[in-house]
mmCIF file of C-alpha atoms and ligand atoms in Angstrom:
data_model
loop_
_atom_site.group_PDB
_atom_site.id
_atom_site.type_symbol
_atom_site.label_atom_id
_atom_site.label_comp_id
_atom_site.label_asym_id
_atom_site.label_seq_id
_atom_site.Cartn_x
_atom_site.Cartn_y
_atom_site.Cartn_z
ATOM 1 C CA MET A 1 0.000 0.000 0.000
ATOM 2 C CA PRO A 2 1.670 3.262 -1.101
ATOM 3 C CA SER A 3 0.176 5.453 1.643
ATOM 4 C CA GLU A 4 0.025 4.591 5.308
ATOM 5 C CA PHE A 5 -2.436 7.305 6.224
ATOM 6 C CA ALA A 6 -6.099 7.780 5.351
ATOM 7 C CA ALA A 7 -8.233 10.809 6.228
ATOM 8 C CA ILE A 8 -11.665 10.159 7.684
ATOM 9 C CA ILE A 9 -14.287 12.857 7.181
ATOM 10 C CA GLU A 10 -16.852 12.320 9.922
ATOM 11 C CA VAL A 11 -20.382 13.000 8.632
ATOM 12 C CA GLY A 12 -22.372 11.622 11.577
ATOM 13 C CA ALA A 13 -23.760 14.946 12.742
ATOM 14 C CA ARG A 14 -25.085 15.735 9.244
ATOM 15 C CA ASP A 15 -25.738 12.641 7.114
ATOM 16 C CA GLY A 16 -26.001 10.563 10.296
ATOM 17 C CA LEU A 17 -28.760 12.585 11.911
ATOM 18 C CA GLN A 18 -30.643 14.082 8.935
ATOM 19 C CA ASN A 19 -32.775 10.964 8.457
ATOM 20 C CA GLU A 20 -33.830 10.680 12.113
ATOM 21 C CA LYS A 21 -37.559 11.389 12.352
ATOM 22 C CA GLN A 22 -37.434 12.237 16.069
ATOM 23 C CA PHE A 23 -35.779 15.628 16.631
ATOM 24 C CA VAL A 24 -32.432 15.213 18.381
ATOM 25 C CA PRO A 25 -32.104 18.121 20.848
ATOM 26 C CA THR A 26 -29.562 20.720 19.792
ATOM 27 C CA GLU A 27 -27.595 20.285 23.031
ATOM 28 C CA ALA A 28 -27.253 16.554 22.339
ATOM 29 C CA LYS A 29 -26.009 17.230 18.812
ATOM 30 C CA ILE A 30 -23.453 19.663 20.218
ATOM 31 C CA ARG A 31 -22.209 17.133 22.793
ATOM 32 C CA PHE A 32 -22.022 14.435 20.095
ATOM 33 C CA ILE A 33 -19.887 16.712 17.912
ATOM 34 C CA GLN A 34 -17.684 17.657 20.869
ATOM 35 C CA LEU A 35 -16.999 14.003 21.631
ATOM 36 C CA LEU A 36 -16.209 13.332 17.979
ATOM 37 C CA LYS A 37 -13.809 16.259 17.914
ATOM 38 C CA GLU A 38 -12.110 14.820 20.991
ATOM 39 C CA ALA A 39 -11.668 11.597 19.003
ATOM 40 C CA GLY A 40 -9.401 13.559 16.677
ATOM 41 C CA PHE A 41 -11.392 14.288 13.509
ATOM 42 C CA LYS A 42 -9.910 17.229 11.634
ATOM 43 C CA GLU A 43 -12.637 17.332 8.984
ATOM 44 C CA MET A 44 -16.294 17.015 9.916
ATOM 45 C CA GLU A 45 -19.644 17.812 8.332
ATOM 46 C CA LEU A 46 -21.497 19.500 11.184
ATOM 47 C CA THR A 47 -24.935 20.237 9.763
ATOM 48 C CA SER A 48 -26.746 21.492 6.670
ATOM 49 C CA PHE A 49 -28.376 24.758 5.709
ATOM 50 C CA VAL A 50 -31.420 23.331 3.933
ATOM 51 C CA SER A 51 -35.140 23.946 4.064
ATOM 52 C CA ALA A 52 -36.535 23.111 7.511
ATOM 53 C CA LYS A 53 -39.689 21.944 5.735
ATOM 54 C CA TRP A 54 -37.728 19.406 3.722
ATOM 55 C CA VAL A 55 -35.361 18.249 6.480
ATOM 56 C CA PRO A 56 -36.721 19.316 9.892
ATOM 57 C CA GLN A 57 -33.848 17.635 11.760
ATOM 58 C CA MET A 58 -31.406 20.253 10.413
ATOM 59 C CA GLN A 59 -33.460 23.277 11.521
ATOM 60 C CA ASP A 60 -30.929 24.125 14.259
ATOM 61 C CA ALA A 61 -28.014 24.527 11.803
ATOM 62 C CA LYS A 62 -27.196 28.053 12.977
ATOM 63 C CA GLU A 63 -26.924 27.071 16.644
ATOM 64 C CA ILE A 64 -24.715 24.126 15.749
ATOM 65 C CA VAL A 65 -22.357 26.250 13.678
ATOM 66 C CA LYS A 66 -22.226 28.945 16.359
ATOM 67 C CA ALA A 67 -21.255 26.367 18.992
ATOM 68 C CA PHE A 68 -18.136 25.472 16.996
ATOM 69 C CA SER A 69 -17.300 28.827 15.448
ATOM 70 C CA ASP A 70 -13.653 28.624 16.565
ATOM 71 C CA ASP A 71 -12.917 25.785 14.109
ATOM 72 C CA LYS A 72 -12.821 27.115 10.558
ATOM 73 C CA ARG A 73 -12.465 23.642 9.038
ATOM 74 C CA ASN A 74 -16.028 22.658 9.957
ATOM 75 C CA ILE A 75 -17.984 21.778 6.832
ATOM 76 C CA VAL A 76 -21.625 22.756 6.327
ATOM 77 C CA LEU A 77 -23.785 21.348 3.553
ATOM 78 C CA THR A 78 -25.782 23.755 1.438
ATOM 79 C CA PRO A 79 -27.779 23.407 -1.793
ATOM 80 C CA ASN A 80 -28.176 27.042 -2.815
ATOM 81 C CA GLU A 81 -27.390 30.729 -2.370
ATOM 82 C CA LYS A 82 -29.632 31.102 0.665
ATOM 83 C CA GLY A 83 -27.698 28.374 2.468
ATOM 84 C CA MET A 84 -24.338 29.785 1.414
ATOM 85 C CA MET A 85 -25.273 33.262 2.604
ATOM 86 C CA ALA A 86 -26.401 31.884 5.973
ATOM 87 C CA ALA A 87 -23.132 29.984 6.283
ATOM 88 C CA ARG A 88 -21.081 33.045 5.318
ATOM 89 C CA GLU A 89 -22.873 35.197 7.898
ATOM 90 C CA LEU A 90 -21.600 32.751 10.516
ATOM 91 C CA ASN A 91 -18.075 32.883 9.064
ATOM 92 C CA CYS A 92 -18.026 29.299 7.801
ATOM 93 C CA GLU A 93 -14.996 28.705 5.623
ATOM 94 C CA ALA A 94 -15.790 25.223 4.293
ATOM 95 C CA MET A 95 -18.953 24.277 2.441
ATOM 96 C CA ALA A 96 -20.288 21.208 0.695
ATOM 97 C CA VAL A 97 -22.642 21.448 -2.249
ATOM 98 C CA PHE A 98 -24.530 18.386 -3.424
ATOM 99 C CA VAL A 99 -25.910 17.222 -6.744
ATOM 100 C CA GLY A 100 -27.091 13.858 -8.034
ATOM 101 C CA VAL A 101 -25.916 12.331 -11.301
ATOM 102 C CA SER A 102 -29.458 11.000 -11.604
ATOM 103 C CA ASN A 103 -31.941 13.637 -12.622
ATOM 104 C CA THR A 104 -34.846 11.902 -10.902
ATOM 105 C CA PHE A 105 -32.995 11.696 -7.605
ATOM 106 C CA ASN A 106 -31.827 15.303 -7.871
ATOM 107 C CA GLN A 107 -35.377 16.489 -8.424
ATOM 108 C CA LYS A 108 -36.614 14.575 -5.408
ATOM 109 C CA ASN A 109 -33.705 15.830 -3.286
ATOM 110 C CA ILE A 110 -33.427 19.493 -4.285
ATOM 111 C CA ASN A 111 -36.343 20.117 -6.611
ATOM 112 C CA LYS A 112 -34.167 20.844 -9.649
ATOM 113 C CA THR A 113 -32.781 18.920 -12.582
ATOM 114 C CA THR A 114 -29.097 18.067 -12.400
ATOM 115 C CA THR A 115 -28.355 20.613 -15.130
ATOM 116 C CA GLU A 116 -30.317 23.335 -13.329
ATOM 117 C CA SER A 117 -28.414 22.567 -10.120
ATOM 118 C CA VAL A 118 -25.016 22.821 -11.805
ATOM 119 C CA GLU A 119 -25.973 26.080 -13.525
ATOM 120 C CA GLN A 120 -27.209 27.529 -10.256
ATOM 121 C CA LEU A 121 -24.150 26.421 -8.297
ATOM 122 C CA ARG A 122 -21.377 27.314 -10.744
ATOM 123 C CA PRO A 123 -21.351 31.119 -10.143
ATOM 124 C CA LEU A 124 -21.901 30.596 -6.425
ATOM 125 C CA ILE A 125 -18.868 28.306 -6.193
ATOM 126 C CA LEU A 126 -16.803 30.787 -8.174
ATOM 127 C CA LYS A 127 -17.750 33.534 -5.744
ATOM 128 C CA GLN A 128 -16.833 31.459 -2.678
ATOM 129 C CA LYS A 129 -13.519 30.496 -4.277
ATOM 130 C CA GLN A 130 -12.732 34.171 -4.931
ATOM 131 C CA ASP A 131 -13.045 34.594 -1.168
ATOM 132 C CA ASP A 132 -10.809 31.550 -0.662
ATOM 133 C CA LEU A 133 -13.369 29.248 0.918
ATOM 134 C CA PHE A 134 -12.970 25.474 0.778
ATOM 135 C CA ILE A 135 -15.628 23.855 -1.409
ATOM 136 C CA ARG A 136 -16.456 20.197 -1.510
ATOM 137 C CA ALA A 137 -18.853 18.803 -4.102
ATOM 138 C CA CYS A 138 -20.850 15.753 -3.024
ATOM 139 C CA ILE A 139 -21.798 13.720 -6.081
ATOM 140 C CA SER A 140 -24.819 11.574 -5.216
ATOM 141 C CA THR A 141 -26.035 8.469 -7.064
ATOM 142 C CA SER A 142 -22.595 8.068 -8.627
ATOM 143 C CA PHE A 143 -23.126 4.330 -9.167
ATOM 144 C CA TYR A 144 -26.839 3.573 -8.802
ATOM 145 C CA CYS A 145 -30.064 5.523 -8.393
ATOM 146 C CA PRO A 146 -33.108 4.156 -6.565
ATOM 147 C CA TYR A 147 -35.319 5.505 -9.366
ATOM 148 C CA GLU A 148 -33.166 5.233 -12.522
ATOM 149 C CA GLY A 149 -31.079 2.145 -11.740
ATOM 150 C CA LYS A 150 -27.471 1.756 -12.858
ATOM 151 C CA ILE A 151 -25.636 5.000 -13.605
ATOM 152 C CA ASP A 152 -23.127 5.058 -16.448
ATOM 153 C CA GLU A 153 -19.710 5.965 -15.034
ATOM 154 C CA LYS A 154 -19.199 8.341 -17.956
ATOM 155 C CA ASP A 155 -22.110 10.428 -16.629
ATOM 156 C CA THR A 156 -20.581 10.528 -13.157
ATOM 157 C CA ILE A 157 -17.188 11.559 -14.525
ATOM 158 C CA ALA A 158 -18.832 14.239 -16.699
ATOM 159 C CA LEU A 159 -20.652 15.714 -13.699
ATOM 160 C CA CYS A 160 -17.453 15.643 -11.636
ATOM 161 C CA GLU A 161 -15.695 17.463 -14.463
ATOM 162 C CA GLN A 162 -18.236 20.278 -14.348
ATOM 163 C CA PHE A 163 -17.524 20.790 -10.647
ATOM 164 C CA VAL A 164 -13.781 20.624 -11.153
ATOM 165 C CA GLU A 165 -14.123 23.294 -13.854
ATOM 166 C CA ALA A 166 -16.227 25.354 -11.443
ATOM 167 C CA GLY A 167 -13.240 25.321 -9.074
ATOM 168 C CA VAL A 168 -14.118 22.944 -6.237
ATOM 169 C CA ASP A 169 -11.354 21.638 -3.976
ATOM 170 C CA GLU A 170 -12.804 18.205 -3.316
ATOM 171 C CA LEU A 171 -15.096 15.635 -4.899
ATOM 172 C CA SER A 172 -16.919 13.331 -2.497
ATOM 173 C CA VAL A 173 -18.225 10.586 -4.728
ATOM 174 C CA ALA A 174 -21.164 8.766 -3.198
ATOM 175 C CA ASP A 175 -22.819 5.388 -3.422
ATOM 176 C CA THR A 176 -26.049 6.857 -2.054
ATOM 177 C CA ILE A 177 -28.009 3.612 -1.796
ATOM 178 C CA GLY A 178 -25.202 1.135 -1.094
ATOM 179 C CA MET A 179 -25.476 -0.772 -4.365
ATOM 180 C CA ALA A 180 -21.973 -0.450 -5.795
ATOM 181 C CA ASN A 181 -19.616 -3.409 -5.849
ATOM 182 C CA PRO A 182 -15.814 -3.286 -5.396
ATOM 183 C CA ARG A 183 -15.056 -3.712 -9.102
ATOM 184 C CA GLU A 184 -17.311 -0.780 -9.998
ATOM 185 C CA VAL A 185 -15.668 1.263 -7.240
ATOM 186 C CA TYR A 186 -12.151 0.427 -8.439
ATOM 187 C CA SER A 187 -13.076 1.244 -12.020
ATOM 188 C CA LEU A 188 -14.699 4.621 -11.312
ATOM 189 C CA PHE A 189 -12.123 5.836 -8.796
ATOM 190 C CA THR A 190 -9.202 4.815 -11.015
ATOM 191 C CA LYS A 191 -10.672 6.906 -13.821
ATOM 192 C CA LEU A 192 -11.405 9.832 -11.509
ATOM 193 C CA LYS A 193 -7.836 9.770 -10.168
ATOM 194 C CA ASP A 194 -6.499 9.837 -13.708
ATOM 195 C CA ALA A 195 -8.879 12.570 -14.847
ATOM 196 C CA PHE A 196 -8.472 14.879 -11.834
ATOM 197 C CA PRO A 197 -5.045 14.271 -10.292
ATOM 198 C CA HIS A 198 -5.015 17.580 -8.387
ATOM 199 C CA ILE A 199 -8.416 17.276 -6.725
ATOM 200 C CA LEU A 200 -8.994 15.829 -3.272
ATOM 201 C CA LEU A 201 -10.931 12.655 -3.998
ATOM 202 C CA THR A 202 -13.114 11.138 -1.296
ATOM 203 C CA ALA A 203 -15.280 8.036 -1.251
ATOM 204 C CA HIS A 204 -18.694 8.177 0.469
ATOM 205 C CA PHE A 205 -20.281 4.771 0.965
ATOM 206 C CA HIS A 206 -23.635 3.849 2.424
ATOM 207 C CA ASP A 207 -23.713 0.305 3.772
ATOM 208 C CA THR A 208 -27.216 -0.732 2.772
ATOM 209 C CA ARG A 209 -26.121 -4.153 1.492
ATOM 210 C CA GLY A 210 -23.011 -4.695 3.600
ATOM 211 C CA MET A 211 -20.544 -3.894 0.812
ATOM 212 C CA ALA A 212 -19.094 -0.644 2.115
ATOM 213 C CA LEU A 213 -15.910 -2.031 3.706
ATOM 214 C CA ALA A 214 -15.140 -4.065 0.600
ATOM 215 C CA ASN A 215 -15.715 -0.904 -1.409
ATOM 216 C CA ILE A 216 -13.345 1.051 0.836
ATOM 217 C CA TYR A 217 -10.697 -1.576 0.207
ATOM 218 C CA ALA A 218 -11.322 -1.298 -3.539
ATOM 219 C CA ALA A 219 -11.002 2.502 -3.316
ATOM 220 C CA LEU A 220 -7.703 2.113 -1.421
ATOM 221 C CA GLU A 221 -6.481 -0.132 -4.211
ATOM 222 C CA ALA A 222 -7.328 2.738 -6.570
ATOM 223 C CA GLU A 223 -5.153 4.957 -4.317
ATOM 224 C CA VAL A 224 -7.984 6.884 -2.717
ATOM 225 C CA TYR A 225 -7.112 7.799 0.863
ATOM 226 C CA ARG A 226 -10.090 9.886 1.957
ATOM 227 C CA PHE A 227 -13.315 8.384 3.268
ATOM 228 C CA ASP A 228 -16.575 9.835 4.550
ATOM 229 C CA SER A 229 -18.113 7.790 7.328
ATOM 230 C CA SER A 230 -20.604 8.198 10.107
ATOM 231 C CA ALA A 231 -20.135 7.293 13.776
ATOM 232 C CA GLY A 232 -22.462 4.421 14.632
ATOM 233 C CA GLY A 233 -23.259 3.874 10.935
ATOM 234 C CA LEU A 234 -26.075 6.412 11.239
ATOM 235 C CA GLY A 235 -27.476 8.116 8.216
ATOM 236 C CA GLY A 236 -29.118 8.031 4.858
ATOM 237 C CA CYS A 237 -30.674 10.536 2.530
ATOM 238 C CA PRO A 238 -34.406 11.085 3.248
ATOM 239 C CA PHE A 239 -35.064 11.436 -0.506
ATOM 240 C CA ALA A 240 -33.291 8.271 -1.668
ATOM 241 C CA LYS A 241 -35.779 5.416 -1.388
ATOM 242 C CA GLY A 242 -34.307 2.505 0.564
ATOM 243 C CA ALA A 243 -31.138 4.323 1.605
ATOM 244 C CA THR A 244 -29.743 3.361 4.999
ATOM 245 C CA GLY A 245 -26.760 4.390 7.055
ATOM 246 C CA ASN A 246 -23.290 5.418 6.040
ATOM 247 C CA VAL A 247 -20.503 2.972 6.626
ATOM 248 C CA ALA A 248 -19.750 3.114 10.361
ATOM 249 C CA THR A 249 -16.691 5.148 11.294
ATOM 250 C CA GLU A 250 -15.682 2.595 13.931
ATOM 251 C CA ASP A 251 -15.685 -0.239 11.403
ATOM 252 C CA VAL A 252 -13.664 1.765 8.884
ATOM 253 C CA ILE A 253 -11.103 2.833 11.459
ATOM 254 C CA PHE A 254 -10.813 -0.669 12.889
ATOM 255 C CA MET A 255 -10.188 -2.143 9.438
ATOM 256 C CA LEU A 256 -7.667 0.541 8.462
ATOM 257 C CA HIS A 257 -5.745 0.338 11.740
ATOM 258 C CA GLN A 258 -5.632 -3.468 11.527
ATOM 259 C CA MET A 259 -4.178 -3.063 8.024
ATOM 260 C CA GLY A 260 -1.529 -0.653 9.324
ATOM 261 C CA VAL A 261 -3.164 2.410 7.742
ATOM 262 C CA GLU A 262 -3.212 5.239 10.280
ATOM 263 C CA THR A 263 -6.074 7.692 10.661
ATOM 264 C CA GLY A 264 -5.087 9.732 13.730
ATOM 265 C CA ILE A 265 -8.465 8.890 15.278
ATOM 266 C CA ASN A 266 -8.957 7.427 18.767
ATOM 267 C CA LEU A 267 -11.371 4.536 18.301
ATOM 268 C CA ASP A 268 -12.401 4.373 21.973
ATOM 269 C CA LYS A 269 -13.434 8.011 21.794
ATOM 270 C CA VAL A 270 -15.594 7.337 18.730
ATOM 271 C CA VAL A 271 -17.309 4.549 20.685
ATOM 272 C CA GLU A 272 -17.873 7.030 23.525
ATOM 273 C CA ALA A 273 -19.580 9.420 21.084
ATOM 274 C CA VAL A 274 -21.810 6.644 19.722
ATOM 275 C CA THR A 275 -22.668 5.495 23.247
ATOM 276 C CA PHE A 276 -23.720 9.055 23.995
ATOM 277 C CA ILE A 277 -25.943 9.512 20.925
ATOM 278 C CA GLU A 278 -27.498 6.013 20.945
ATOM 279 C CA PRO A 279 -30.448 6.874 23.254
ATOM 280 C CA TYR A 280 -31.498 9.669 20.881
ATOM 281 C CA ILE A 281 -31.570 7.392 17.836
ATOM 282 C CA SER A 282 -34.764 5.592 16.930
ATOM 283 C CA ARG A 283 -33.150 2.592 15.258
ATOM 284 C CA LYS A 284 -30.565 0.025 16.232
ATOM 285 C CA ILE A 285 -26.912 0.994 15.891
ATOM 286 C CA GLU A 286 -25.607 -1.230 13.090
ATOM 287 C CA SER A 287 -21.868 -0.720 13.580
ATOM 288 C CA LYS A 288 -20.167 -4.092 14.052
ATOM 289 C CA TYR A 289 -17.304 -2.736 16.158
ATOM 290 C CA PHE A 290 -19.682 -0.805 18.425
ATOM 291 C CA ASN A 291 -21.866 -3.840 19.023
ATOM 292 C CA LEU A 292 -18.863 -6.075 19.732
ATOM 293 C CA LYS A 293 -17.080 -3.745 22.105
ATOM 294 C CA ALA A 294 -18.778 -5.157 25.179
ATOM 295 C CA PHE A 295 -17.347 -8.597 24.448
ATOM 296 C CA THR A 296 -13.992 -8.083 22.783
ATOM 297 C CA LYS A 297 -11.039 -5.995 23.782
ATOM 298 C CA ILE A 298 -7.967 -6.014 21.564
HETATM 299 P P1 HMG B 1 -37.851 24.374 -2.823
HETATM 300 O O1 HMG B 1 -39.146 24.165 -2.100
HETATM 301 O O2 HMG B 1 -37.811 24.080 -4.278
HETATM 302 O O3 HMG B 1 -37.222 25.819 -2.674
HETATM 303 O O4 HMG B 1 -36.747 23.534 -2.072
HETATM 304 P P2 HMG B 1 -37.736 27.215 -2.252
HETATM 305 O O5 HMG B 1 -36.694 28.168 -2.728
HETATM 306 O O6 HMG B 1 -39.171 27.425 -2.697
HETATM 307 O O7 HMG B 1 -37.703 27.188 -0.655
HETATM 308 C C1 HMG B 1 -38.621 26.498 0.147
HETATM 309 C C2 HMG B 1 -38.487 26.994 1.563
HETATM 310 O O8 HMG B 1 -37.209 26.657 2.074
HETATM 311 C C3 HMG B 1 -38.564 28.528 1.691
HETATM 312 O O9 HMG B 1 -39.068 28.802 2.962
HETATM 313 C C4 HMG B 1 -37.114 28.943 1.640
HETATM 314 O O10 HMG B 1 -36.877 30.171 2.259
HETATM 315 C C5 HMG B 1 -36.469 27.821 2.420
HETATM 316 P P3 HMG B 1 -40.596 29.338 3.139
HETATM 317 O O11 HMG B 1 -40.630 30.623 2.409
HETATM 318 O O12 HMG B 1 -41.460 28.299 2.507
HETATM 319 O O13 HMG B 1 -40.748 29.455 4.629
HETATM 320 N N1 HMG B 1 -35.088 27.588 2.016
HETATM 321 C C6 HMG B 1 -34.058 27.429 2.883
HETATM 322 N N2 HMG B 1 -34.026 27.459 4.224
HETATM 323 C C7 HMG B 1 -32.802 27.267 4.793
HETATM 324 N N3 HMG B 1 -31.677 27.048 4.092
HETATM 325 C C8 HMG B 1 -31.692 27.021 2.751
HETATM 326 C C9 HMG B 1 -32.935 27.221 2.099
HETATM 327 N N4 HMG B 1 -33.289 27.246 0.802
HETATM 328 C C10 HMG B 1 -34.600 27.481 0.767
HETATM 329 N N5 HMG B 1 -30.565 26.800 2.082
HETATM 330 C C11 HMG B 1 -34.471 23.134 -1.428
HETATM 331 C C12 HMG B 1 -35.402 23.501 -2.548
HETATM 332 C C13 HMG B 1 -33.109 22.902 -2.041
HETATM 333 C C14 HMG B 1 -34.400 24.280 -0.419
HETATM 334 C C15 HMG B 1 -35.000 21.849 -0.741
HETATM 335 O O14 HMG B 1 -35.247 20.896 -1.708
HETATM 336 C C16 HMG B 1 -34.057 21.292 0.285
HETATM 337 O O15 HMG B 1 -33.823 21.898 1.311
HETATM 338 N N6 HMG B 1 -33.478 20.103 0.020
HETATM 339 C C17 HMG B 1 -32.498 19.519 0.900
HETATM 340 C C18 HMG B 1 -32.485 18.046 0.750
HETATM 341 C C19 HMG B 1 -31.438 17.438 1.675
HETATM 342 O O16 HMG B 1 -30.987 18.044 2.628
HETATM 343 N N7 HMG B 1 -31.066 16.195 1.373
HETATM 344 C C20 HMG B 1 -30.079 15.492 2.156
HETATM 345 C C21 HMG B 1 -28.701 15.978 1.911
HETATM 346 S S1 HMG B 1 -27.947 15.293 0.438
HETATM 347 C C22 HMG B 1 -27.374 13.750 0.951
HETATM 348 O O17 HMG B 1 -27.631 13.326 2.040
HETATM 349 C C23 HMG B 1 -26.495 12.981 0.011
HETATM 350 C C24 HMG B 1 -25.024 12.948 0.440
HETATM 351 O O18 HMG B 1 -24.871 12.396 1.727
HETATM 352 C C25 HMG B 1 -24.227 12.099 -0.567
HETATM 353 C C26 HMG B 1 -24.890 10.745 -0.832
HETATM 354 O O19 HMG B 1 -24.926 9.904 0.084
HETATM 355 O O20 HMG B 1 -25.407 10.588 -1.933
HETATM 356 C C27 HMG B 1 -24.398 14.355 0.455
HETATM 357 MG MG1 MG B 2 -24.817 10.296 2.179
#
């Protein structure tokens, strides 16, 4: 393995919580994020500036951002100018925009076609880059769409190219509904690495069918060393039918550390954060490492 370090971008407070029907109190979200920061994450998605009607769980975005205003690397998700302006007012310096390769998914998620989304976002990204903000583009349904089925990798690469041309710093390429297999992952990420050698390339896997760890290994083989994951395996997009949680941070870190790939993250501290948030979560925590911890100590 050429690199012995992988960066983990913790998305539990955003992707992890956005699909929870029961509102998680703002104070609990803040404590959860604090514990995750203590675990050592340098890059985290904290929340999203989206419509409270569409995603009520994220209605406290401003309070969350204010609670961590000293850390300029915090990432907030935003689909449009309104969200970007709100984030800028709170001095956020890192933003994630999100667009689906699949038109049908994009319409269900942000009420626009993919083309309309790109056209709307391009000048906004340019403006943020002029002010030297960090912009990450999350590319949803990069492999499969719950409504359109298999996505042609050429379409994913073409959409990524539009964001690279718009000036983003990072592409987070997502298997939104956990359908991709390791060969598809290796193929797409190898091509993306070749096409965009100077862009930060991140893999974002949901674990709906238990293939996420295998897909992370396939991405590593394609020399991708950045992974989004969610503490406790929480998460899922409310507008992607059948989507379940992100790959669990604990499971990713355990696998990487066992393979000798460092992450700089304290696994026990991640477990502490999941233990804290578990009572606020309406479904069972799926993370294998979390569920085993009571029985096994290595
Ligand atoms: P719309 O109804 O077409 O837009 O929604 P609108 O402009 O008519 O706005 C509707 C209302 O939302 C208005 O409020 C706006 O002011 C407000 P009202 O006047 O009715 O009281 N609004 C906002 N409020 C706060 N922040 C904003 C904002 N924009 C408008 N930024 C819209 C369009 C994009 C707003 C809506 O569709 C939306 O919020 N969608 C968000 C969907 C979402 O959050 N999905 C999950 C995140 S993506 C994801 O999880 C995938 C990812 O993990 C990768 C992967 O796994 O694939 C990243
Ligand atoms: Mg996601």
